[in-house]
mmCIF file of C-alpha atoms in Angstrom:
data_model
loop_
_atom_site.group_PDB
_atom_site.id
_atom_site.type_symbol
_atom_site.label_atom_id
_atom_site.label_comp_id
_atom_site.label_asym_id
_atom_site.label_seq_id
_atom_site.Cartn_x
_atom_site.Cartn_y
_atom_site.Cartn_z
ATOM 1 C CA MET A 1 -13.649 -12.539 -9.375
ATOM 2 C CA GLN A 2 -17.050 -12.623 -7.684
ATOM 3 C CA CYS A 3 -19.182 -10.472 -5.373
ATOM 4 C CA VAL A 4 -20.578 -12.630 -2.789
ATOM 5 C CA VAL A 5 -23.011 -11.803 0.015
ATOM 6 C CA GLN A 6 -24.966 -13.480 2.718
ATOM 7 C CA ALA A 7 -27.641 -10.853 3.126
ATOM 8 C CA ASP A 8 -29.188 -8.097 1.153
ATOM 9 C CA GLU A 9 -28.347 -7.869 -2.541
ATOM 10 C CA PRO A 10 -27.571 -4.789 -4.698
ATOM 11 C CA GLY A 11 -28.957 -4.454 -8.119
ATOM 12 C CA THR A 12 -26.237 -2.305 -9.622
ATOM 13 C CA PRO A 13 -22.558 -1.565 -8.707
ATOM 14 C CA GLU A 14 -23.688 2.031 -7.870
ATOM 15 C CA GLU A 15 -25.925 0.579 -5.182
ATOM 16 C CA LEU A 16 -22.886 -0.742 -3.308
ATOM 17 C CA GLN A 17 -22.603 2.535 -1.751
ATOM 18 C CA ARG A 18 -25.780 1.812 0.287
ATOM 19 C CA HIS A 19 -24.374 -1.562 1.439
ATOM 20 C CA HIS A 20 -21.756 -2.649 3.826
ATOM 21 C CA CYS A 21 -18.845 -4.041 1.820
ATOM 22 C CA ILE A 22 -15.777 -5.814 2.950
ATOM 23 C CA GLY A 23 -12.708 -3.989 1.357
ATOM 24 C CA HIS A 24 -9.519 -5.595 0.174
ATOM 25 C CA ARG A 25 -6.093 -3.976 1.227
ATOM 26 C CA MET A 26 -3.320 -4.877 -1.316
ATOM 27 C CA PRO A 27 0.189 -5.717 -0.140
ATOM 28 C CA SER A 28 1.147 -2.223 -1.405
ATOM 29 C CA GLY A 29 -1.240 -0.770 1.179
ATOM 30 C CA LYS A 30 -3.625 0.410 -1.522
ATOM 31 C CA PHE A 31 -7.311 -0.449 -1.592
ATOM 32 C CA TYR A 32 -8.443 -2.712 -4.342
ATOM 33 C CA ARG A 33 -11.043 -0.847 -6.520
ATOM 34 C CA TRP A 34 -13.993 -3.214 -7.496
ATOM 35 C CA GLU A 35 -14.137 -3.922 -11.277
ATOM 36 C CA PHE A 36 -17.287 -4.307 -13.205
ATOM 37 C CA GLU A 37 -18.008 -4.655 -16.935
ATOM 38 C CA ARG A 38 -21.324 -4.625 -18.853
ATOM 39 C CA ALA A 39 -21.958 -4.294 -22.587
ATOM 40 C CA GLY A 40 -18.228 -3.435 -23.166
ATOM 41 C CA GLN A 41 -18.304 -0.610 -20.488
ATOM 42 C CA GLU A 42 -15.890 -0.885 -17.658
ATOM 43 C CA LEU A 43 -16.644 0.441 -14.365
ATOM 44 C CA LEU A 44 -14.429 0.798 -11.244
ATOM 45 C CA VAL A 45 -16.153 1.362 -7.851
ATOM 46 C CA ASP A 46 -14.641 2.554 -4.579
ATOM 47 C CA ALA A 47 -17.137 0.598 -2.398
ATOM 48 C CA SER A 48 -18.055 1.746 1.112
ATOM 49 C CA CYS A 49 -15.947 -0.541 3.299
ATOM 50 C CA PRO A 50 -16.171 -0.267 6.990
ATOM 51 C CA VAL A 51 -14.325 -3.659 7.254
ATOM 52 C CA VAL A 52 -10.967 -3.946 5.255
ATOM 53 C CA LEU A 53 -8.935 -7.102 5.306
ATOM 54 C CA ASP A 54 -5.838 -8.322 3.362
ATOM 55 C CA ASP A 55 -6.755 -11.877 3.120
ATOM 56 C CA GLU A 56 -9.496 -13.277 0.790
ATOM 57 C CA GLU A 57 -10.372 -16.250 3.044
ATOM 58 C CA LEU A 58 -11.007 -13.923 5.912
ATOM 59 C CA MET A 59 -13.139 -11.725 3.498
ATOM 60 C CA VAL A 60 -15.138 -14.848 2.666
ATOM 61 C CA GLU A 61 -15.664 -15.682 6.365
ATOM 62 C CA SER A 62 -16.646 -12.161 7.037
ATOM 63 C CA ALA A 63 -19.224 -12.294 4.354
ATOM 64 C CA ILE A 64 -20.632 -15.513 5.714
ATOM 65 C CA GLU A 65 -20.923 -13.926 9.064
ATOM 66 C CA GLY A 66 -23.097 -10.999 7.496
ATOM 67 C CA LEU A 67 -20.428 -8.391 7.795
ATOM 68 C CA GLY A 68 -20.938 -7.230 4.224
ATOM 69 C CA ILE A 69 -20.413 -7.979 0.575
ATOM 70 C CA ALA A 70 -17.043 -9.287 -0.503
ATOM 71 C CA TYR A 71 -15.408 -9.010 -3.899
ATOM 72 C CA VAL A 72 -13.083 -12.107 -4.024
ATOM 73 C CA ALA A 73 -11.393 -14.476 -6.404
ATOM 74 C CA ASP A 74 -13.590 -17.466 -7.440
ATOM 75 C CA TRP A 75 -11.417 -19.917 -5.686
ATOM 76 C CA ALA A 76 -11.834 -18.105 -2.317
ATOM 77 C CA ALA A 77 -15.578 -18.273 -2.271
ATOM 78 C CA GLU A 78 -16.011 -21.642 -4.066
ATOM 79 C CA THR A 79 -16.885 -23.779 -1.072
ATOM 80 C CA ALA A 80 -19.138 -21.230 0.555
ATOM 81 C CA LEU A 81 -21.040 -20.776 -2.775
ATOM 82 C CA SER A 82 -21.415 -24.397 -3.285
ATOM 83 C CA ASP A 83 -22.798 -25.182 0.102
ATOM 84 C CA GLY A 84 -25.139 -22.317 0.004
ATOM 85 C CA ARG A 85 -23.538 -20.190 2.829
ATOM 86 C CA LEU A 86 -23.017 -17.468 0.280
ATOM 87 C CA ARG A 87 -24.476 -16.328 -3.101
ATOM 88 C CA LYS A 88 -23.156 -14.462 -5.982
ATOM 89 C CA VAL A 89 -24.533 -10.919 -6.715
ATOM 90 C CA LEU A 90 -24.116 -8.574 -9.668
ATOM 91 C CA THR A 91 -23.164 -11.416 -11.763
ATOM 92 C CA ALA A 92 -24.306 -9.571 -14.967
ATOM 93 C CA TRP A 93 -21.630 -6.859 -14.138
ATOM 94 C CA MET A 94 -18.785 -9.340 -13.646
ATOM 95 C CA PRO A 95 -15.820 -8.956 -16.010
ATOM 96 C CA ALA A 96 -14.791 -11.822 -18.126
ATOM 97 C CA PRO A 97 -12.274 -14.019 -16.432
ATOM 98 C CA GLU A 98 -8.662 -13.074 -16.868
ATOM 99 C CA ARG A 99 -6.320 -15.713 -18.326
ATOM 100 C CA VAL A 100 -3.156 -13.853 -17.425
ATOM 101 C CA ALA A 101 -2.402 -11.800 -14.370
ATOM 102 C CA VAL A 102 0.753 -9.723 -14.006
ATOM 103 C CA HIS A 103 1.708 -8.142 -10.655
ATOM 104 C CA TYR A 104 4.469 -5.689 -10.397
ATOM 105 C CA PRO A 105 5.269 -2.776 -7.956
ATOM 106 C CA GLY A 106 2.881 0.051 -9.168
ATOM 107 C CA HIS A 107 5.251 2.682 -7.650
ATOM 108 C CA ARG A 108 7.965 2.079 -9.955
ATOM 109 C CA ALA A 109 8.464 2.880 -13.661
ATOM 110 C CA VAL A 110 7.440 -0.146 -15.887
ATOM 111 C CA PRO A 111 10.596 -1.527 -17.649
ATOM 112 C CA PRO A 112 10.438 -1.445 -21.490
ATOM 113 C CA ALA A 113 10.420 -5.257 -21.686
ATOM 114 C CA LEU A 114 7.465 -5.673 -19.308
ATOM 115 C CA ARG A 115 5.627 -2.839 -21.065
ATOM 116 C CA ALA A 116 5.960 -4.584 -24.446
ATOM 117 C CA PHE A 117 4.777 -7.918 -22.963
ATOM 118 C CA LEU A 118 1.690 -6.014 -21.315
ATOM 119 C CA ASP A 119 0.928 -4.332 -24.789
ATOM 120 C CA ILE A 120 0.913 -7.807 -26.489
ATOM 121 C CA VAL A 121 -1.355 -9.339 -23.839
ATOM 122 C CA LYS A 122 -3.783 -6.433 -24.130
ATOM 123 C CA ASP A 123 -3.816 -6.798 -27.947
ATOM 124 C CA MET A 124 -4.407 -10.475 -27.712
ATOM 125 C CA ARG A 125 -7.193 -9.956 -25.173
ATOM 126 C CA LYS A 126 -9.003 -7.554 -27.519
ATOM 127 C CA LYS A 127 -8.780 -10.077 -30.350
ATOM 128 C CA GLY A 128 -10.100 -12.858 -28.313
ATOM 129 C CA PRO A 129 -9.258 -16.546 -28.275
#
């Protein structure tokens, strides 16, 4: 994940409250909370988002047009970053890339087999490669 911007740059995640941001509405209808990490400390931010979209490519285009800061997957911003239309911000606060992603309906109880799998993945992540 990357925070990308075309205009002003925040120095810390807390400064996002003073910037226009582009929010991401998940398929469940919930808003994505921006995830940051530094020196082992995790931080979740509910950014101030006057623009909310459900498509990362549209979020990138909105950031290019100067509507705000977008928090998107690396693949979504790759072209705009490489050709200079956007730049990364808060890179020192970005969490390490995930190798495994599991999506399941959050409004349901997690089945025991899935819970066991998630616990194993968490343990492996803590131990490192």
